Coordinates of C-alpha atoms and ligand atoms in Angstrom, one line a residue:
M226 CA 175.4 -94.2 14.5
I227 CA 173.4 -95.7 17.3
T228 CA 173.6 -99.5 17.0
E229 CA 171.0 -102.0 18.1
D230 CA 173.3 -103.2 20.8
H231 CA 173.8 -99.8 22.2
V232 CA 170.1 -99.2 22.3
G233 CA 169.4 -102.5 24.1
E234 CA 171.9 -101.6 26.7
V235 CA 170.3 -98.3 27.3
Q236 CA 166.9 -99.8 27.7
Q237 CA 168.0 -102.4 30.1
Q238 CA 169.4 -99.7 32.4
Y239 CA 166.1 -98.1 33.3
Q240 CA 164.4 -98.4 36.6
L241 CA 161.2 -97.0 38.1
G242 CA 161.3 -94.5 41.0
E243 CA 162.4 -90.9 41.4
A244 CA 165.9 -91.8 42.8
F245 CA 166.8 -93.3 39.5
A246 CA 166.0 -90.1 37.7
H247 CA 168.4 -88.3 40.0
Q248 CA 171.0 -90.9 39.4
L249 CA 170.7 -90.5 35.6
D250 CA 171.0 -86.7 36.0
H251 CA 174.1 -87.2 38.2
Q252 CA 175.7 -89.3 35.5
D253 CA 174.8 -86.9 32.8
P254 CA 177.9 -84.9 31.6
L255 CA 175.6 -82.3 30.0
R256 CA 173.5 -81.7 33.1
E257 CA 174.8 -78.1 33.7
L258 CA 173.8 -76.9 30.2
R259 CA 170.2 -76.2 31.2
H260 CA 171.6 -73.2 33.2
Q261 CA 172.6 -71.7 29.9
F262 CA 168.9 -71.2 29.1
N263 CA 166.1 -69.0 30.5
M264 CA 163.4 -71.4 31.8
P265 CA 159.8 -70.1 31.5
T266 CA 158.0 -69.7 34.8
T267 CA 154.4 -70.3 35.9
A268 CA 152.1 -67.6 37.3
E269 CA 153.2 -68.7 40.8
G270 CA 156.8 -68.1 39.8
N271 CA 157.8 -71.8 39.6
E272 CA 159.9 -73.1 36.7
E273 CA 157.8 -74.8 34.1
Y274 CA 158.4 -78.3 33.0
Y275 CA 159.1 -77.4 29.4
F276 CA 158.7 -80.0 26.7
C277 CA 157.9 -77.8 23.7
G278 CA 161.3 -77.4 22.1
N279 CA 159.8 -79.0 19.0
S280 CA 157.8 -75.9 18.6
L281 CA 159.8 -73.1 20.1
G282 CA 163.2 -73.8 21.7
L283 CA 164.1 -71.9 24.9
Q284 CA 166.2 -68.8 24.9
P285 CA 169.9 -69.3 25.4
K286 CA 171.2 -66.8 28.0
L287 CA 173.8 -65.7 25.4
A288 CA 171.1 -64.3 23.2
Q289 CA 170.6 -61.2 25.3
Q290 CA 174.3 -60.5 25.2
Y291 CA 174.7 -61.0 21.5
L292 CA 171.6 -59.0 20.7
D293 CA 172.8 -56.2 22.9
E294 CA 176.1 -56.2 21.1
V295 CA 174.4 -55.6 17.8
L296 CA 172.2 -52.9 19.3
T297 CA 175.2 -51.2 20.8
N298 CA 177.1 -51.4 17.5
W299 CA 174.2 -49.8 15.8
A300 CA 173.8 -47.1 18.5
Q301 CA 177.5 -46.2 18.5
R302 CA 178.4 -46.6 14.8
G303 CA 175.3 -46.3 12.7
V304 CA 176.0 -47.4 9.2
K305 CA 179.6 -48.1 10.0
G306 CA 178.5 -51.1 12.0
H307 CA 178.4 -52.9 8.7
F308 CA 182.2 -52.8 8.7
K309 CA 183.3 -52.2 12.3
G310 CA 183.0 -53.9 15.6
N311 CA 183.9 -57.5 16.6
Y312 CA 181.1 -58.8 14.5
P313 CA 180.5 -56.4 11.6
W314 CA 177.2 -56.9 9.8
L315 CA 178.4 -57.2 6.2
P316 CA 179.8 -60.7 6.8
Y317 CA 177.7 -61.5 9.9
H318 CA 176.0 -64.5 8.3
E319 CA 179.4 -66.0 7.6
F320 CA 180.1 -66.2 11.4
L321 CA 177.3 -68.8 11.6
T322 CA 178.2 -71.0 8.6
E323 CA 180.8 -73.4 10.0
Q324 CA 178.9 -74.4 13.1
M325 CA 175.6 -74.7 11.3
A326 CA 177.2 -76.8 8.6
S327 CA 178.6 -79.1 11.2
L328 CA 175.2 -79.5 12.9
V329 CA 173.6 -80.7 9.7
G330 CA 176.6 -82.7 8.3
A331 CA 177.4 -80.3 5.5
Q332 CA 180.4 -78.5 3.9
P333 CA 180.5 -74.8 4.7
C334 CA 180.0 -74.0 1.0
E335 CA 176.7 -75.8 1.1
V336 CA 175.0 -73.9 3.9
V337 CA 173.5 -70.4 4.3
M338 CA 171.2 -68.8 6.8
M339 CA 168.6 -66.7 5.1
N340 CA 164.9 -65.9 4.9
S341 CA 162.4 -68.3 6.6
L342 CA 161.7 -71.9 6.0
T343 CA 158.8 -71.7 3.6
V344 CA 160.5 -69.0 1.6
N345 CA 163.5 -71.2 1.2
L346 CA 161.4 -74.1 0.1
H347 CA 160.1 -71.9 -2.7
L348 CA 163.5 -70.7 -3.7
M349 CA 164.8 -74.3 -3.8
M350 CA 161.9 -75.4 -5.9
V351 CA 162.5 -72.5 -8.3
S352 CA 166.0 -74.0 -8.8
F353 CA 165.3 -77.7 -8.5
F354 CA 161.8 -78.3 -9.8
N355 CA 162.0 -78.3 -13.5
P356 CA 159.0 -80.2 -14.8
T357 CA 159.0 -81.6 -18.4
A358 CA 156.1 -83.2 -20.3
E359 CA 157.2 -86.7 -19.0
R360 CA 158.5 -85.9 -15.6
F361 CA 156.5 -83.4 -13.6
K362 CA 155.3 -84.9 -10.3
I363 CA 156.2 -83.9 -6.8
V364 CA 156.0 -86.5 -4.1
I365 CA 155.1 -85.4 -0.6
E366 CA 153.4 -87.0 2.4
E367 CA 149.7 -87.0 2.6
H368 CA 150.0 -85.4 6.1
A369 CA 152.9 -83.0 5.3
F370 CA 153.0 -79.8 7.3
P371 CA 150.4 -77.6 5.5
S372 CA 153.0 -74.9 4.6
D373 CA 155.0 -77.5 2.7
H374 CA 151.9 -78.7 0.9
Y375 CA 150.9 -75.2 0.0
A376 CA 154.4 -74.4 -1.3
V377 CA 154.3 -77.5 -3.5
I378 CA 150.9 -77.0 -5.0
S379 CA 151.6 -73.3 -5.7
Q380 CA 154.9 -74.2 -7.4
L381 CA 153.0 -76.7 -9.5
A382 CA 150.4 -74.1 -10.4
H383 CA 153.2 -71.7 -11.3
H384 CA 154.1 -74.3 -14.0
G385 CA 150.5 -74.7 -15.0
I386 CA 150.2 -78.2 -13.4
S387 CA 147.2 -79.0 -11.3
E388 CA 147.3 -80.5 -7.8
A389 CA 145.5 -83.6 -9.1
E390 CA 148.1 -84.1 -11.9
G391 CA 151.2 -83.0 -10.1
V392 CA 151.0 -84.2 -6.5
Q393 CA 151.9 -87.8 -5.6
L394 CA 150.9 -88.3 -2.0
L395 CA 152.6 -90.8 0.3
S396 CA 150.4 -92.3 3.0
P397 CA 150.8 -94.8 5.8
K398 CA 149.1 -98.1 5.2
P399 CA 145.4 -98.0 6.1
G400 CA 145.0 -98.0 9.9
E401 CA 148.7 -97.1 10.5
E402 CA 150.3 -93.9 11.6
L403 CA 153.8 -94.2 10.2
L404 CA 155.2 -94.2 6.7
D405 CA 156.7 -97.4 5.5
E406 CA 160.0 -96.6 3.8
V407 CA 159.5 -99.7 1.6
D408 CA 156.4 -98.1 0.2
I409 CA 158.4 -95.0 -0.7
L410 CA 161.1 -97.1 -2.5
N411 CA 158.4 -99.0 -4.3
L412 CA 156.8 -95.8 -5.5
I413 CA 160.2 -94.6 -6.7
E414 CA 160.6 -97.9 -8.7
S415 CA 157.1 -97.9 -10.2
E416 CA 156.5 -94.2 -10.8
G417 CA 160.0 -92.8 -10.8
D418 CA 160.1 -91.8 -14.4
K419 CA 157.3 -89.4 -13.9
I420 CA 158.6 -87.9 -10.6
A421 CA 160.7 -84.7 -10.7
L422 CA 161.1 -84.1 -7.0
I423 CA 160.6 -85.8 -3.7
L424 CA 160.2 -83.5 -0.7
L425 CA 160.3 -85.3 2.6
P426 CA 160.8 -84.4 6.3
G427 CA 163.9 -85.5 8.2
V428 CA 161.7 -85.9 11.3
Q429 CA 157.9 -86.0 10.7
Y430 CA 156.3 -83.2 12.8
Y431 CA 153.2 -85.1 13.9
T432 CA 154.5 -88.6 14.6
G433 CA 158.2 -87.9 15.3
Q434 CA 159.2 -90.5 12.7
V435 CA 162.7 -90.3 11.3
L436 CA 163.0 -91.3 7.6
D437 CA 166.1 -92.9 6.2
I438 CA 167.0 -90.1 3.9
K439 CA 170.2 -91.7 2.8
V440 CA 168.5 -94.8 1.3
I441 CA 165.6 -92.9 -0.2
T442 CA 168.0 -90.5 -1.8
Q443 CA 170.1 -93.3 -3.3
H444 CA 167.0 -94.9 -4.9
A445 CA 165.6 -91.6 -6.1
H446 CA 168.9 -90.5 -7.7
R447 CA 169.1 -93.8 -9.6
K448 CA 165.8 -92.8 -11.2
G449 CA 166.9 -89.2 -11.9
I450 CA 164.8 -87.7 -9.2
I451 CA 165.8 -84.6 -7.1
V452 CA 165.5 -85.0 -3.4
G453 CA 164.7 -82.1 -1.0
V454 CA 164.4 -82.4 2.7
D455 CA 162.5 -80.4 5.3
L456 CA 164.5 -80.4 8.4
A457 CA 162.3 -78.3 10.6
H458 CA 162.1 -81.0 13.2
A459 CA 165.4 -82.6 12.5
A460 CA 168.0 -79.8 12.7
G461 CA 169.5 -79.7 16.2
N462 CA 167.6 -82.8 17.1
I463 CA 169.2 -85.8 15.3
E464 CA 172.5 -86.4 13.6
L465 CA 172.4 -85.5 9.9
Q466 CA 174.9 -86.1 7.1
L467 CA 173.4 -84.0 4.3
H468 CA 176.6 -83.9 2.3
D469 CA 177.3 -87.7 2.4
W470 CA 173.6 -88.6 1.9
N471 CA 173.9 -86.6 -1.2
V472 CA 170.5 -84.8 -0.9
D473 CA 170.1 -82.1 -3.4
F474 CA 168.7 -79.4 -1.1
A475 CA 167.4 -79.0 2.5
C476 CA 165.6 -76.3 4.4
W477 CA 165.0 -75.8 8.1
C478 CA 163.8 -73.2 10.6
S479 CA 166.0 -72.1 13.5
Y480 CA 163.4 -71.5 16.2
K481 CA 162.5 -75.1 17.0
Y482 CA 165.4 -77.3 18.2
L483 CA 167.9 -74.6 17.2
N484 CA 166.6 -72.2 19.9
S485 CA 167.1 -69.0 17.9
G486 CA 163.9 -67.2 18.8
P487 CA 160.4 -66.8 17.2
G488 CA 160.4 -66.5 13.5
S489 CA 164.2 -66.4 13.4
V490 CA 166.1 -66.7 10.1
A491 CA 166.1 -70.2 8.5
G492 CA 168.8 -72.5 7.1
C493 CA 169.3 -73.7 3.6
F494 CA 171.5 -76.5 2.2
I495 CA 172.4 -76.9 -1.4
H496 CA 174.7 -79.8 -2.3
Q497 CA 178.2 -78.9 -3.4
R498 CA 177.4 -80.6 -6.7
H499 CA 175.0 -77.7 -7.5
V500 CA 176.4 -74.6 -5.8
T501 CA 178.7 -73.7 -8.7
N502 CA 176.1 -74.4 -11.4
T503 CA 175.3 -71.0 -12.7
Q504 CA 172.9 -72.5 -15.2
L505 CA 170.3 -73.3 -12.5
K506 CA 167.3 -71.1 -12.6
R507 CA 167.1 -69.0 -9.5
F508 CA 165.3 -66.0 -8.1
A509 CA 168.2 -63.6 -7.5
G510 CA 168.9 -60.7 -5.3
W511 CA 172.0 -58.5 -4.6
W512 CA 173.1 -60.4 -1.5
G513 CA 173.7 -63.5 -3.7
H514 CA 175.9 -61.5 -6.1
D515 CA 179.7 -61.9 -6.1
K516 CA 181.0 -60.1 -2.9
T517 CA 183.9 -58.3 -4.6
S518 CA 181.7 -56.5 -7.1
R519 CA 178.4 -56.3 -5.1
F520 CA 178.8 -52.6 -4.5
E521 CA 179.7 -51.8 -8.0
M522 CA 176.0 -51.8 -8.6
V523 CA 176.1 -53.4 -12.0
N524 CA 173.2 -55.1 -13.7
Q525 CA 174.9 -58.3 -14.6
F526 CA 174.1 -60.9 -11.8
Q527 CA 177.1 -63.0 -11.0
P528 CA 176.1 -65.5 -8.2
I529 CA 178.5 -66.4 -5.4
P530 CA 179.6 -70.0 -6.1
T531 CA 178.3 -71.3 -2.8
A532 CA 174.9 -71.6 -1.1
E533 CA 175.3 -67.9 -0.4
G534 CA 174.5 -67.3 -4.1
W535 CA 170.8 -67.9 -3.3
Q536 CA 170.6 -65.0 -0.8
L537 CA 168.3 -62.3 -1.8
S538 CA 168.5 -59.5 0.8
N539 CA 170.9 -58.3 3.4
P540 CA 169.8 -60.4 6.4
P541 CA 168.2 -59.3 9.7
I542 CA 171.3 -59.1 12.0
L543 CA 169.4 -59.1 15.3
S544 CA 168.0 -62.5 14.3
L545 CA 171.4 -63.8 13.2
A546 CA 172.8 -62.7 16.6
A547 CA 170.3 -65.0 18.3
I548 CA 171.4 -67.8 16.0
R549 CA 175.0 -67.2 16.9
A550 CA 174.1 -67.4 20.6
S551 CA 172.4 -70.7 20.0
L552 CA 175.3 -72.1 18.0
D553 CA 177.7 -71.1 20.7
T554 CA 175.5 -72.9 23.2
F555 CA 175.5 -76.1 21.0
A556 CA 179.3 -75.8 21.0
M557 CA 179.4 -75.9 24.8
A558 CA 177.7 -79.3 24.5
G559 CA 180.4 -80.4 22.1
G560 CA 178.1 -80.4 19.1
I561 CA 175.2 -82.7 18.1
K562 CA 176.8 -86.1 18.8
P563 CA 176.9 -86.0 22.6
L564 CA 173.5 -84.3 22.6
R565 CA 172.0 -87.0 20.5
E566 CA 173.5 -89.6 22.8
K567 CA 171.8 -88.0 25.8
S568 CA 168.6 -87.5 23.8
V569 CA 168.3 -91.2 23.1
K570 CA 168.6 -92.0 26.8
L571 CA 166.2 -89.2 27.8
T572 CA 163.5 -90.1 25.3
G573 CA 164.1 -93.8 26.0
Y574 CA 163.5 -93.1 29.7
L575 CA 160.3 -91.3 28.9
A576 CA 159.1 -94.2 26.8
F577 CA 160.0 -96.6 29.5
L578 CA 158.1 -94.7 32.2
L579 CA 155.0 -94.3 30.1
A580 CA 155.0 -98.0 29.2
N581 CA 155.4 -99.0 32.8
E582 CA 153.2 -96.4 34.6
L583 CA 150.5 -95.6 32.1
S584 CA 150.3 -98.5 29.7
G585 CA 146.8 -98.8 28.2
A586 CA 146.0 -95.3 29.1
I587 CA 148.6 -93.6 26.9
S588 CA 149.9 -95.0 23.6
I589 CA 152.9 -93.7 21.7
I590 CA 152.6 -93.4 18.0
T591 CA 156.3 -92.5 17.5
P592 CA 158.5 -95.4 16.3
K593 CA 159.9 -97.5 19.1
H594 CA 163.4 -97.7 17.8
P595 CA 165.6 -94.7 18.7
I596 CA 167.1 -94.7 15.2
R597 CA 163.6 -94.1 13.8
R598 CA 162.8 -91.2 16.1
G599 CA 164.3 -88.0 17.5
C600 CA 163.6 -86.6 20.9
Q601 CA 159.8 -86.1 20.5
L602 CA 157.2 -88.7 21.5
S603 CA 153.7 -88.2 20.2
L604 CA 151.1 -89.5 22.7
K605 CA 147.5 -90.5 22.3
C606 CA 145.2 -90.7 25.3
H607 CA 142.8 -93.6 25.7
T608 CA 140.9 -93.1 28.9
Q609 CA 137.1 -92.7 28.9
Q610 CA 137.3 -90.0 31.5
L611 CA 139.4 -87.5 29.6
T612 CA 140.0 -86.4 26.0
G613 CA 143.5 -85.9 24.8
K614 CA 142.8 -82.2 24.5
Q615 CA 141.6 -82.0 28.1
L616 CA 144.6 -83.9 29.3
F617 CA 146.9 -81.4 27.4
E618 CA 145.0 -78.5 29.1
Q619 CA 145.3 -80.0 32.6
L620 CA 149.1 -80.5 32.0
E621 CA 149.3 -76.9 31.1
A622 CA 147.5 -75.9 34.3
K623 CA 150.0 -77.9 36.3
G624 CA 153.0 -76.0 34.8
V625 CA 153.8 -78.7 32.2
T626 CA 154.2 -77.3 28.7
T627 CA 153.7 -79.7 25.8
D628 CA 151.8 -79.1 22.6
W629 CA 148.6 -80.2 21.1
R630 CA 148.3 -81.1 17.5
E631 CA 145.0 -81.7 15.8
P632 CA 143.4 -84.2 15.5
D633 CA 144.5 -86.1 18.6
V634 CA 148.1 -85.9 19.6
I635 CA 150.1 -84.5 22.5
R636 CA 153.7 -83.9 21.5
V637 CA 156.3 -84.2 24.2
A638 CA 159.9 -83.3 23.4
P639 CA 162.5 -83.7 26.1
V640 CA 165.4 -81.7 24.8
P641 CA 168.9 -82.8 25.8
L642 CA 170.2 -79.2 26.0
Y643 CA 167.9 -78.2 28.8
N644 CA 165.7 -81.0 30.0
S645 CA 166.7 -83.4 32.8
F646 CA 165.8 -86.9 33.6
A647 CA 164.1 -85.5 36.7
D648 CA 161.9 -83.4 34.4
V649 CA 160.9 -86.5 32.5
Y650 CA 160.1 -88.3 35.8
Q651 CA 158.0 -85.4 36.9
F652 CA 156.1 -85.3 33.6
V653 CA 155.0 -88.9 33.9
H654 CA 154.3 -88.5 37.6
I655 CA 152.0 -85.4 36.9
L656 CA 150.4 -87.1 33.9
K657 CA 149.5 -90.1 36.0
A658 CA 148.1 -88.0 38.9
I659 CA 145.9 -86.1 36.4
M660 CA 144.6 -89.3 34.9
Q661 CA 143.9 -90.8 38.3
G662 CA 142.3 -87.6 39.6
N663 CA 139.9 -87.7 36.8
A664 CA 138.8 -91.2 37.3
N665 CA 135.3 -91.8 38.3
P666 CA 135.8 -93.5 41.8
S667 CA 133.1 -96.0 41.1
I668 CA 135.1 -97.4 38.2
N669 CA 138.5 -96.8 39.8
H670 CA 139.6 -100.4 39.3
N671 CA 139.0 -99.8 35.6
L672 CA 140.9 -96.6 35.6
L673 CA 143.3 -97.0 32.7
V674 CA 141.2 -98.6 30.0
A675 CA 142.7 -99.3 26.7
K676 CA 140.6 -98.4 23.7
Ligands
PLP911 C1 157.6 -75.6 11.7 C2 157.4 -76.0 10.3 C3 157.2 -75.1 9.2 C4 157.0 -73.6 9.5 O1 157.3 -72.8 8.4 P1 157.8 -71.3 8.5 O2 158.0 -70.9 7.1 O3 159.0 -71.3 9.4 O4 156.7 -70.5 9.2 C5 157.1 -75.6 7.9 N1 157.2 -76.9 7.7 C6 157.4 -77.8 8.7 C7 157.6 -79.2 8.3 C8 157.5 -77.4 10.0 O5 157.7 -78.3 11.0

């Protein structure tokens, strides 16, 4: 856990100027890891400044090798590749379990890689959303990622519950951007008896806010509420302790901070308390059936007594190979702990530079305290000369990849695996140059006007 003291220490260390960025890189024990990734290049052939790992993580160089191994196995062995080779396909997903479980703070029996994120949310709600006449509401954020919202309302509809009846929205206080956890706990206290499920993000995709899942889960469980977590922006980004926090289920994609390639197979966590419960309703498939009798082709479904019991189909091995490459790259870093330590420094440095170089022109809606955020900062632009969208486009034209989220945020994610302190310095330097270049010279003194 990052303590207040530790954070204060980090913040005091920062200085302006490029030399300081190089000094931080020099002191960074993880600085060589970026060479394990393919860095995208601009049309002119220069390396981009890539800050978009929140949307699509970069390709680990190992991915090519591991994918080639699968292709070769397939070419040389055909169907026998299921059983032969260094990494046979029949148990291929098992090669990922231990490392993935450790990244999210889970026991191996609680984790499986399967399907995609939204599919897994549906499968989890099939098992864990069991509405009754008294208890039938699902709590989600007002500004949840749309796919999560659609999944929730369609699950409610499946039980004959309308959105108006069944959805309990969580909103920031009027005029604020961030959720107040006290409001969530108060809602649990006041409405808890009617709530069947709370579905929250580990890291909010738009603001970058980290929620205290441990405390929320404790309060929710006291009221008999199931807690599910969407870790799309949390897995591979912050430290998680899913098992100890006692969450009921969690789902995450692997293509954001987990660098496993576009649309790659997703992760699913089901707490140990539930994995052996054969009474839970589930949508079943043959890959979730007991491994020893799977090929006996009987009609009596007998679920594997781990998270694997929720698998439906035999998985896409090429995609799992990319995940294995990513996990081995995380292992080179020594796991999530040292990465998170660097991440706190890297994002803290970005916040420091923005506050000192561009205060008034750029505001950060992401929480200030490192415990309350991951690597991403969500920026709003406040100059009269340039809209946020234009600023984003001009960054792009200068070889800086960030992402734009409607209505008005630029998300910037320095990723500790492959971003350097010099990258962060250059980002702020380029951002400042764009903003100054766009100033009307006659009002130059008034360049960076706060709204
Ligand atoms: C990225 C993201 C998704 C994407 O869902 P897919 O099923 O992988 O297409 C869903 N929810 C959240 C919160 C996300 O950040």
